[in-house]
Amino acid sequence: MELLLLFGGVLTKKSGGKVLAIIGACGIGLSIVLYGSLFYFGFVQRGGLYDELRAQSSQIAMTSLVQAIEFYKVENGHYPDSLEILNQSLPENSSVVVFDPTDVSWSSSPRYYHYELKDSSHYYLLSVGQDGEPYTSDDILPNIELKPDSKIGLIFHDSSTGSTL
């Protein structure tokens, strides 16, 4: 509708209508460029500031996710078999995030964090990073200090040095 009005303003014989139509066209063009740039830098571009922000967001989300996993064990007597099962057990308006924000691919479904049960008392939780492979140097780990006498089941894989943000 706006484009029809804009086109009609250009074709008008009144000089004020043409000026207004040109100003409107410039505003629409600027909006397209601005929102296109925000989309590109926020969701498409790799490297730079936005990757670092996504990594920080991922680390914060995983730290909360560890708490949710541990609470699941208290409530159910065992760790969840998968993050999908944990996600189904969360309240509808839960702020716990089970999807990895570092994944900027165009896939139809979001990528879950890498969660793997080692045994009935221990599990791995990490973001696979840019390479998409678990247990490599670009993995992002939860910001939790694991002590030898810890009751938390989270463990870090030997080959996952992880990102230290």
Short mmCIF file of N, CA and C in Angstrom, two decimals:
data_model
loop_
_atom_site.label_atom_id
_atom_site.label_comp_id
_atom_site.label_asym_id
_atom_site.label_seq_id
_atom_site.Cartn_x
_atom_site.Cartn_y
_atom_site.Cartn_z
N MET A 1 0.82 -1.18 0.00
CA MET A 1 0.00 0.00 0.00
C MET A 1 0.87 1.25 0.00
N GLU A 2 1.93 1.22 0.85
CA GLU A 2 2.81 2.38 0.92
C GLU A 2 3.52 2.61 -0.41
N LEU A 3 3.86 1.50 -1.07
CA LEU A 3 4.54 1.64 -2.36
C LEU A 3 3.62 2.25 -3.41
N LEU A 4 2.34 1.92 -3.37
CA LEU A 4 1.38 2.54 -4.30
C LEU A 4 1.27 4.03 -4.05
N LEU A 5 1.21 4.40 -2.78
CA LEU A 5 1.16 5.82 -2.44
C LEU A 5 2.44 6.53 -2.87
N LEU A 6 3.57 5.86 -2.66
CA LEU A 6 4.85 6.43 -3.06
C LEU A 6 4.91 6.62 -4.57
N PHE A 7 4.49 5.61 -5.31
CA PHE A 7 4.48 5.69 -6.77
C PHE A 7 3.52 6.78 -7.23
N GLY A 8 2.36 6.87 -6.58
CA GLY A 8 1.39 7.92 -6.92
C GLY A 8 1.94 9.30 -6.64
N GLY A 9 2.74 9.43 -5.58
CA GLY A 9 3.35 10.73 -5.25
C GLY A 9 4.35 11.17 -6.28
N VAL A 10 5.08 10.24 -6.87
CA VAL A 10 6.07 10.57 -7.90
C VAL A 10 5.36 11.02 -9.17
N LEU A 11 4.23 10.43 -9.49
CA LEU A 11 3.51 10.75 -10.72
C LEU A 11 2.63 12.00 -10.60
N THR A 12 2.47 12.52 -9.41
CA THR A 12 1.60 13.69 -9.24
C THR A 12 2.19 14.92 -9.92
N LYS A 13 1.34 15.83 -10.28
CA LYS A 13 1.79 17.07 -10.92
C LYS A 13 2.19 18.12 -9.89
N LYS A 14 1.83 17.90 -8.63
CA LYS A 14 2.19 18.85 -7.58
C LYS A 14 3.64 18.63 -7.17
N SER A 15 4.40 19.71 -7.05
CA SER A 15 5.82 19.58 -6.71
C SER A 15 6.01 19.08 -5.29
N GLY A 16 5.14 19.45 -4.38
CA GLY A 16 5.25 18.99 -3.00
C GLY A 16 5.07 17.49 -2.88
N GLY A 17 4.23 16.92 -3.72
CA GLY A 17 4.01 15.47 -3.70
C GLY A 17 5.23 14.70 -4.13
N LYS A 18 5.95 15.23 -5.12
CA LYS A 18 7.17 14.56 -5.59
C LYS A 18 8.25 14.59 -4.52
N VAL A 19 8.40 15.74 -3.86
CA VAL A 19 9.41 15.87 -2.80
C VAL A 19 9.09 14.91 -1.66
N LEU A 20 7.84 14.88 -1.27
CA LEU A 20 7.42 13.99 -0.20
C LEU A 20 7.63 12.52 -0.58
N ALA A 21 7.35 12.17 -1.83
CA ALA A 21 7.55 10.81 -2.30
C ALA A 21 9.03 10.44 -2.30
N ILE A 22 9.90 11.37 -2.67
CA ILE A 22 11.34 11.10 -2.67
C ILE A 22 11.85 10.93 -1.25
N ILE A 23 11.38 11.77 -0.33
CA ILE A 23 11.78 11.63 1.08
C ILE A 23 11.31 10.28 1.62
N GLY A 24 10.09 9.90 1.30
CA GLY A 24 9.57 8.60 1.73
C GLY A 24 10.36 7.44 1.17
N ALA A 25 10.74 7.53 -0.10
CA ALA A 25 11.54 6.48 -0.74
C ALA A 25 12.90 6.36 -0.07
N CYS A 26 13.50 7.50 0.27
CA CYS A 26 14.79 7.48 0.97
C CYS A 26 14.65 6.83 2.34
N GLY A 27 13.56 7.13 3.04
CA GLY A 27 13.32 6.52 4.35
C GLY A 27 13.15 5.02 4.26
N ILE A 28 12.40 4.57 3.27
CA ILE A 28 12.21 3.13 3.07
C ILE A 28 13.54 2.46 2.72
N GLY A 29 14.31 3.08 1.84
CA GLY A 29 15.61 2.53 1.46
C GLY A 29 16.56 2.45 2.64
N LEU A 30 16.58 3.50 3.47
CA LEU A 30 17.44 3.51 4.66
C LEU A 30 17.02 2.40 5.63
N SER A 31 15.72 2.21 5.81
CA SER A 31 15.24 1.14 6.69
C SER A 31 15.67 -0.23 6.19
N ILE A 32 15.57 -0.45 4.89
CA ILE A 32 15.98 -1.74 4.32
C ILE A 32 17.46 -1.98 4.55
N VAL A 33 18.28 -0.97 4.31
CA VAL A 33 19.73 -1.10 4.51
C VAL A 33 20.04 -1.33 5.98
N LEU A 34 19.42 -0.56 6.86
CA LEU A 34 19.69 -0.67 8.29
C LEU A 34 19.29 -2.04 8.84
N TYR A 35 18.08 -2.48 8.57
CA TYR A 35 17.63 -3.78 9.08
C TYR A 35 18.35 -4.93 8.40
N GLY A 36 18.69 -4.79 7.15
CA GLY A 36 19.48 -5.81 6.47
C GLY A 36 20.86 -5.96 7.09
N SER A 37 21.48 -4.83 7.43
CA SER A 37 22.80 -4.86 8.08
C SER A 37 22.71 -5.50 9.45
N LEU A 38 21.70 -5.13 10.23
CA LEU A 38 21.53 -5.73 11.55
C LEU A 38 21.34 -7.24 11.45
N PHE A 39 20.55 -7.68 10.50
CA PHE A 39 20.34 -9.11 10.30
C PHE A 39 21.64 -9.80 9.92
N TYR A 40 22.38 -9.22 8.97
CA TYR A 40 23.62 -9.83 8.51
C TYR A 40 24.63 -9.95 9.66
N PHE A 41 24.88 -8.84 10.36
CA PHE A 41 25.89 -8.87 11.41
C PHE A 41 25.45 -9.71 12.61
N GLY A 42 24.16 -9.77 12.87
CA GLY A 42 23.67 -10.52 14.01
C GLY A 42 23.53 -12.01 13.78
N PHE A 43 23.19 -12.42 12.55
CA PHE A 43 22.86 -13.82 12.32
C PHE A 43 23.71 -14.53 11.27
N VAL A 44 24.38 -13.82 10.41
CA VAL A 44 25.08 -14.46 9.30
C VAL A 44 26.59 -14.39 9.45
N GLN A 45 27.12 -13.22 9.72
CA GLN A 45 28.57 -13.02 9.74
C GLN A 45 29.23 -13.85 10.84
N ARG A 46 30.35 -14.47 10.50
CA ARG A 46 31.14 -15.21 11.47
C ARG A 46 32.39 -14.41 11.78
N GLY A 47 32.81 -14.47 13.04
CA GLY A 47 33.98 -13.72 13.46
C GLY A 47 33.57 -12.37 14.00
N GLY A 48 34.42 -11.84 14.85
CA GLY A 48 34.16 -10.50 15.35
C GLY A 48 33.34 -10.48 16.63
N LEU A 49 32.80 -9.32 16.90
CA LEU A 49 32.10 -9.03 18.14
C LEU A 49 30.90 -9.94 18.39
N TYR A 50 30.11 -10.20 17.38
CA TYR A 50 28.88 -10.97 17.58
C TYR A 50 29.15 -12.42 17.94
N ASP A 51 30.21 -13.01 17.41
CA ASP A 51 30.56 -14.38 17.81
C ASP A 51 30.93 -14.42 19.29
N GLU A 52 31.66 -13.41 19.73
CA GLU A 52 32.04 -13.35 21.14
C GLU A 52 30.81 -13.18 22.03
N LEU A 53 29.87 -12.36 21.61
CA LEU A 53 28.63 -12.19 22.38
C LEU A 53 27.82 -13.48 22.41
N ARG A 54 27.76 -14.18 21.28
CA ARG A 54 27.04 -15.46 21.25
C ARG A 54 27.72 -16.48 22.18
N ALA A 55 29.06 -16.47 22.21
CA ALA A 55 29.79 -17.39 23.08
C ALA A 55 29.52 -17.07 24.55
N GLN A 56 29.52 -15.79 24.90
CA GLN A 56 29.21 -15.41 26.29
C GLN A 56 27.78 -15.80 26.66
N SER A 57 26.86 -15.56 25.75
CA SER A 57 25.47 -15.93 25.98
C SER A 57 25.34 -17.44 26.17
N SER A 58 26.06 -18.19 25.37
CA SER A 58 26.03 -19.65 25.46
C SER A 58 26.57 -20.12 26.81
N GLN A 59 27.65 -19.54 27.25
CA GLN A 59 28.24 -19.94 28.52
C GLN A 59 27.30 -19.64 29.69
N ILE A 60 26.67 -18.49 29.67
CA ILE A 60 25.71 -18.13 30.72
C ILE A 60 24.52 -19.09 30.71
N ALA A 61 24.01 -19.37 29.51
CA ALA A 61 22.85 -20.27 29.39
C ALA A 61 23.20 -21.68 29.87
N MET A 62 24.39 -22.16 29.54
CA MET A 62 24.78 -23.51 29.98
C MET A 62 24.95 -23.58 31.49
N THR A 63 25.43 -22.51 32.10
CA THR A 63 25.58 -22.49 33.55
C THR A 63 24.21 -22.65 34.21
N SER A 64 23.19 -21.99 33.68
CA SER A 64 21.82 -22.17 34.18
C SER A 64 21.29 -23.56 33.85
N LEU A 65 21.68 -24.08 32.71
CA LEU A 65 21.22 -25.40 32.28
C LEU A 65 21.75 -26.49 33.22
N VAL A 66 22.98 -26.33 33.72
CA VAL A 66 23.53 -27.30 34.67
C VAL A 66 22.64 -27.36 35.90
N GLN A 67 22.19 -26.20 36.38
CA GLN A 67 21.30 -26.18 37.54
C GLN A 67 20.00 -26.93 37.24
N ALA A 68 19.46 -26.74 36.05
CA ALA A 68 18.21 -27.42 35.67
C ALA A 68 18.42 -28.93 35.57
N ILE A 69 19.57 -29.34 35.05
CA ILE A 69 19.88 -30.78 34.95
C ILE A 69 20.00 -31.39 36.34
N GLU A 70 20.70 -30.68 37.24
CA GLU A 70 20.86 -31.19 38.60
C GLU A 70 19.51 -31.24 39.33
N PHE A 71 18.65 -30.25 39.11
CA PHE A 71 17.32 -30.26 39.72
C PHE A 71 16.49 -31.41 39.17
N TYR A 72 16.63 -31.69 37.88
CA TYR A 72 15.93 -32.84 37.28
C TYR A 72 16.33 -34.12 38.00
N LYS A 73 17.62 -34.26 38.30
CA LYS A 73 18.08 -35.47 38.99
C LYS A 73 17.48 -35.56 40.39
N VAL A 74 17.42 -34.44 41.09
CA VAL A 74 16.83 -34.44 42.43
C VAL A 74 15.35 -34.86 42.36
N GLU A 75 14.64 -34.34 41.37
CA GLU A 75 13.21 -34.62 41.22
C GLU A 75 12.92 -36.04 40.73
N ASN A 76 13.77 -36.57 39.84
CA ASN A 76 13.49 -37.85 39.18
C ASN A 76 14.40 -39.00 39.58
N GLY A 77 15.45 -38.72 40.33
CA GLY A 77 16.35 -39.78 40.78
C GLY A 77 17.41 -40.16 39.77
N HIS A 78 17.42 -39.54 38.61
CA HIS A 78 18.42 -39.82 37.57
C HIS A 78 18.53 -38.60 36.66
N TYR A 79 19.63 -38.56 35.93
CA TYR A 79 19.81 -37.46 34.96
C TYR A 79 18.94 -37.72 33.73
N PRO A 80 18.52 -36.66 33.06
CA PRO A 80 17.71 -36.87 31.84
C PRO A 80 18.53 -37.59 30.77
N ASP A 81 17.87 -38.40 29.97
CA ASP A 81 18.55 -39.11 28.88
C ASP A 81 18.98 -38.16 27.77
N SER A 82 18.27 -37.05 27.62
CA SER A 82 18.60 -36.08 26.58
C SER A 82 18.09 -34.71 26.99
N LEU A 83 18.56 -33.69 26.30
CA LEU A 83 18.07 -32.34 26.56
C LEU A 83 16.63 -32.17 26.08
N GLU A 84 16.22 -32.97 25.11
CA GLU A 84 14.83 -32.93 24.66
C GLU A 84 13.89 -33.33 25.80
N ILE A 85 14.28 -34.37 26.53
CA ILE A 85 13.48 -34.83 27.67
C ILE A 85 13.47 -33.77 28.77
N LEU A 86 14.64 -33.18 29.04
CA LEU A 86 14.70 -32.11 30.03
C LEU A 86 13.82 -30.95 29.61
N ASN A 87 13.88 -30.57 28.35
CA ASN A 87 13.10 -29.44 27.84
C ASN A 87 11.60 -29.70 28.02
N GLN A 88 11.17 -30.93 27.80
CA GLN A 88 9.75 -31.27 27.97
C GLN A 88 9.31 -31.20 29.43
N SER A 89 10.25 -31.39 30.35
CA SER A 89 9.91 -31.38 31.77
C SER A 89 9.91 -29.97 32.37
N LEU A 90 10.45 -29.00 31.63
CA LEU A 90 10.53 -27.63 32.14
C LEU A 90 9.16 -26.96 32.09
N PRO A 91 8.90 -26.03 33.00
CA PRO A 91 7.65 -25.27 32.93
C PRO A 91 7.55 -24.50 31.61
N GLU A 92 6.34 -24.19 31.20
CA GLU A 92 6.10 -23.55 29.91
C GLU A 92 6.85 -22.22 29.75
N ASN A 93 6.93 -21.43 30.79
CA ASN A 93 7.58 -20.12 30.71
C ASN A 93 8.97 -20.13 31.34
N SER A 94 9.66 -21.25 31.31
CA SER A 94 10.98 -21.38 31.90
C SER A 94 12.01 -20.53 31.14
N SER A 95 12.95 -19.98 31.88
CA SER A 95 14.01 -19.19 31.25
C SER A 95 15.24 -20.04 30.91
N VAL A 96 15.17 -21.34 31.18
CA VAL A 96 16.29 -22.24 30.87
C VAL A 96 16.33 -22.47 29.36
N VAL A 97 17.53 -22.30 28.80
CA VAL A 97 17.73 -22.45 27.35
C VAL A 97 18.49 -23.74 27.08
N VAL A 98 17.93 -24.60 26.23
CA VAL A 98 18.59 -25.87 25.89
C VAL A 98 19.18 -25.83 24.48
N PHE A 99 18.98 -24.73 23.77
CA PHE A 99 19.49 -24.59 22.40
C PHE A 99 20.73 -23.71 22.39
N ASP A 100 21.66 -24.06 21.54
CA ASP A 100 22.96 -23.38 21.46
C ASP A 100 22.86 -22.11 20.62
N PRO A 101 23.04 -20.92 21.23
CA PRO A 101 22.95 -19.67 20.47
C PRO A 101 24.14 -19.42 19.54
N THR A 102 25.19 -20.24 19.64
CA THR A 102 26.32 -20.05 18.73
C THR A 102 26.05 -20.63 17.35
N ASP A 103 24.99 -21.40 17.22
CA ASP A 103 24.63 -22.00 15.93
C ASP A 103 23.88 -20.97 15.09
N VAL A 104 24.52 -20.51 14.01
CA VAL A 104 23.90 -19.52 13.13
C VAL A 104 23.60 -20.12 11.76
N SER A 105 23.47 -21.44 11.71
CA SER A 105 23.17 -22.09 10.44
C SER A 105 21.71 -21.85 10.07
N TRP A 106 21.38 -22.15 8.84
CA TRP A 106 20.04 -21.93 8.32
C TRP A 106 19.17 -23.17 8.45
N SER A 107 19.50 -24.07 9.37
CA SER A 107 18.71 -25.28 9.52
C SER A 107 17.33 -24.94 10.08
N SER A 108 16.38 -25.83 9.83
CA SER A 108 15.00 -25.55 10.23
C SER A 108 14.79 -25.70 11.73
N SER A 109 15.64 -26.46 12.40
CA SER A 109 15.48 -26.61 13.85
C SER A 109 16.76 -26.17 14.55
N PRO A 110 16.61 -25.56 15.72
CA PRO A 110 17.80 -25.10 16.45
C PRO A 110 18.62 -26.29 16.96
N ARG A 111 19.90 -26.05 17.18
CA ARG A 111 20.81 -27.10 17.64
C ARG A 111 20.83 -27.12 19.18
N TYR A 112 20.63 -28.30 19.75
CA TYR A 112 20.75 -28.45 21.19
C TYR A 112 22.23 -28.37 21.58
N TYR A 113 22.48 -28.03 22.84
CA TYR A 113 23.83 -28.16 23.36
C TYR A 113 24.22 -29.63 23.30
N HIS A 114 25.52 -29.90 23.28
CA HIS A 114 25.98 -31.29 23.32
C HIS A 114 25.86 -31.77 24.76
N TYR A 115 25.01 -32.76 24.96
CA TYR A 115 24.78 -33.35 26.28
C TYR A 115 24.94 -34.85 26.12
N GLU A 116 25.79 -35.42 26.96
CA GLU A 116 26.06 -36.85 26.85
C GLU A 116 26.22 -37.44 28.25
N LEU A 117 25.47 -38.48 28.52
CA LEU A 117 25.62 -39.19 29.80
C LEU A 117 26.83 -40.11 29.71
N LYS A 118 27.75 -39.97 30.67
CA LYS A 118 28.89 -40.88 30.71
C LYS A 118 28.49 -42.15 31.46
N ASP A 119 27.82 -41.96 32.59
CA ASP A 119 27.27 -43.06 33.38
C ASP A 119 26.09 -42.49 34.16
N SER A 120 25.58 -43.23 35.12
CA SER A 120 24.39 -42.76 35.83
C SER A 120 24.66 -41.57 36.75
N SER A 121 25.94 -41.26 36.98
CA SER A 121 26.28 -40.17 37.90
C SER A 121 27.00 -39.00 37.24
N HIS A 122 27.34 -39.11 35.97
CA HIS A 122 28.14 -38.07 35.32
C HIS A 122 27.67 -37.80 33.90
N TYR A 123 27.87 -36.55 33.47
CA TYR A 123 27.47 -36.15 32.12
C TYR A 123 28.39 -35.05 31.61
N TYR A 124 28.44 -34.94 30.29
CA TYR A 124 29.14 -33.86 29.61
C TYR A 124 28.11 -32.86 29.11
N LEU A 125 28.43 -31.58 29.20
CA LEU A 125 27.58 -30.52 28.64
C LEU A 125 28.51 -29.47 28.07
N LEU A 126 28.32 -29.15 26.79
CA LEU A 126 29.16 -28.15 26.14
C LEU A 126 28.50 -27.63 24.88
N SER A 127 28.99 -26.49 24.44
CA SER A 127 28.62 -25.96 23.13
C SER A 127 29.72 -26.39 22.18
N VAL A 128 29.36 -26.94 21.04
CA VAL A 128 30.37 -27.50 20.14
C VAL A 128 31.18 -26.44 19.41
N GLY A 129 30.83 -25.19 19.53
CA GLY A 129 31.61 -24.13 18.89
C GLY A 129 31.41 -24.08 17.39
N GLN A 130 32.28 -23.32 16.73
CA GLN A 130 32.12 -23.07 15.30
C GLN A 130 32.34 -24.30 14.43
N ASP A 131 33.20 -25.23 14.87
CA ASP A 131 33.47 -26.39 14.02
C ASP A 131 32.35 -27.43 14.08
N GLY A 132 31.44 -27.31 15.05
CA GLY A 132 30.32 -28.23 15.14
C GLY A 132 30.67 -29.59 15.69
N GLU A 133 31.90 -29.77 16.14
CA GLU A 133 32.36 -31.06 16.67
C GLU A 133 32.60 -30.96 18.17
N PRO A 134 32.11 -31.94 18.95
CA PRO A 134 32.37 -31.90 20.39
C PRO A 134 33.80 -32.32 20.72
N TYR A 135 34.24 -31.89 21.88
CA TYR A 135 35.53 -32.26 22.44
C TYR A 135 36.71 -31.74 21.62
N THR A 136 36.60 -30.51 21.15
CA THR A 136 37.70 -29.85 20.45
C THR A 136 38.02 -28.54 21.18
N SER A 137 39.06 -27.87 20.73
CA SER A 137 39.53 -26.69 21.44
C SER A 137 38.59 -25.49 21.35
N ASP A 138 37.65 -25.48 20.40
CA ASP A 138 36.74 -24.33 20.31
C ASP A 138 35.45 -24.52 21.10
N ASP A 139 35.34 -25.63 21.83
CA ASP A 139 34.14 -25.87 22.63
C ASP A 139 33.99 -24.79 23.70
N ILE A 140 32.76 -24.49 24.03
CA ILE A 140 32.46 -23.53 25.09
C ILE A 140 31.87 -24.34 26.24
N LEU A 141 32.41 -24.14 27.43
CA LEU A 141 32.00 -24.92 28.59
C LEU A 141 31.25 -24.04 29.58
N PRO A 142 30.43 -24.64 30.43
CA PRO A 142 29.75 -23.85 31.47
C PRO A 142 30.77 -23.22 32.41
N ASN A 143 30.42 -22.10 32.97
CA ASN A 143 31.32 -21.39 33.88
C ASN A 143 31.10 -21.91 35.30
N ILE A 144 31.57 -23.12 35.54
CA ILE A 144 31.40 -23.77 36.84
C ILE A 144 32.75 -24.35 37.25
N GLU A 145 33.14 -24.05 38.48
CA GLU A 145 34.38 -24.61 39.00
C GLU A 145 34.06 -25.97 39.62
N LEU A 146 34.64 -27.01 39.06
CA LEU A 146 34.40 -28.36 39.57
C LEU A 146 35.47 -28.71 40.60
N LYS A 147 35.02 -29.00 41.81
CA LYS A 147 35.94 -29.38 42.88
C LYS A 147 35.95 -30.90 43.00
N PRO A 148 37.04 -31.47 43.52
CA PRO A 148 37.14 -32.94 43.61
C PRO A 148 36.00 -33.59 44.40
N ASP A 149 35.50 -32.92 45.43
CA ASP A 149 34.44 -33.50 46.25
C ASP A 149 33.05 -33.00 45.85
N SER A 150 32.93 -32.47 44.64
CA SER A 150 31.68 -31.90 44.16
C SER A 150 30.60 -32.96 43.99
N LYS A 151 29.38 -32.60 44.31
CA LYS A 151 28.23 -33.50 44.13
C LYS A 151 27.58 -33.30 42.76
N ILE A 152 28.09 -32.35 41.99
CA ILE A 152 27.57 -32.08 40.65
C ILE A 152 28.08 -33.16 39.71
N GLY A 153 27.22 -33.66 38.83
CA GLY A 153 27.60 -34.72 37.90
C GLY A 153 28.30 -34.23 36.65
N LEU A 154 28.38 -32.93 36.45
CA LEU A 154 29.04 -32.38 35.27
C LEU A 154 30.52 -32.73 35.27
N ILE A 155 31.01 -33.19 34.13
CA ILE A 155 32.44 -33.43 33.96
C ILE A 155 32.87 -32.81 32.64
N PHE A 156 34.14 -32.49 32.56
CA PHE A 156 34.71 -31.95 31.34
C PHE A 156 35.59 -33.01 30.69
N HIS A 157 35.46 -33.16 29.39
CA HIS A 157 36.24 -34.14 28.64
C HIS A 157 37.69 -33.68 28.60
N ASP A 158 38.63 -34.62 28.63
CA ASP A 158 40.05 -34.28 28.65
C ASP A 158 40.48 -33.45 27.45
N SER A 159 39.92 -33.72 26.27
CA SER A 159 40.35 -32.99 25.08
C SER A 159 39.61 -31.68 24.89
N SER A 160 38.62 -31.38 25.74
CA SER A 160 37.88 -30.11 25.65
C SER A 160 38.55 -29.10 26.55
N THR A 161 39.36 -28.26 25.97
CA THR A 161 39.94 -27.19 26.77
C THR A 161 38.94 -26.09 26.97
N GLY A 162 38.08 -25.92 25.99
CA GLY A 162 36.99 -24.96 26.11
C GLY A 162 37.43 -23.52 25.98
N SER A 163 36.46 -22.69 25.75
CA SER A 163 36.69 -21.26 25.64
C SER A 163 36.66 -20.66 27.03
N THR A 164 37.67 -19.93 27.38
CA THR A 164 37.69 -19.23 28.65
C THR A 164 37.41 -17.77 28.38
N LEU A 165 36.18 -17.39 28.53
CA LEU A 165 35.75 -16.03 28.18
C LEU A 165 36.16 -15.04 29.22
#
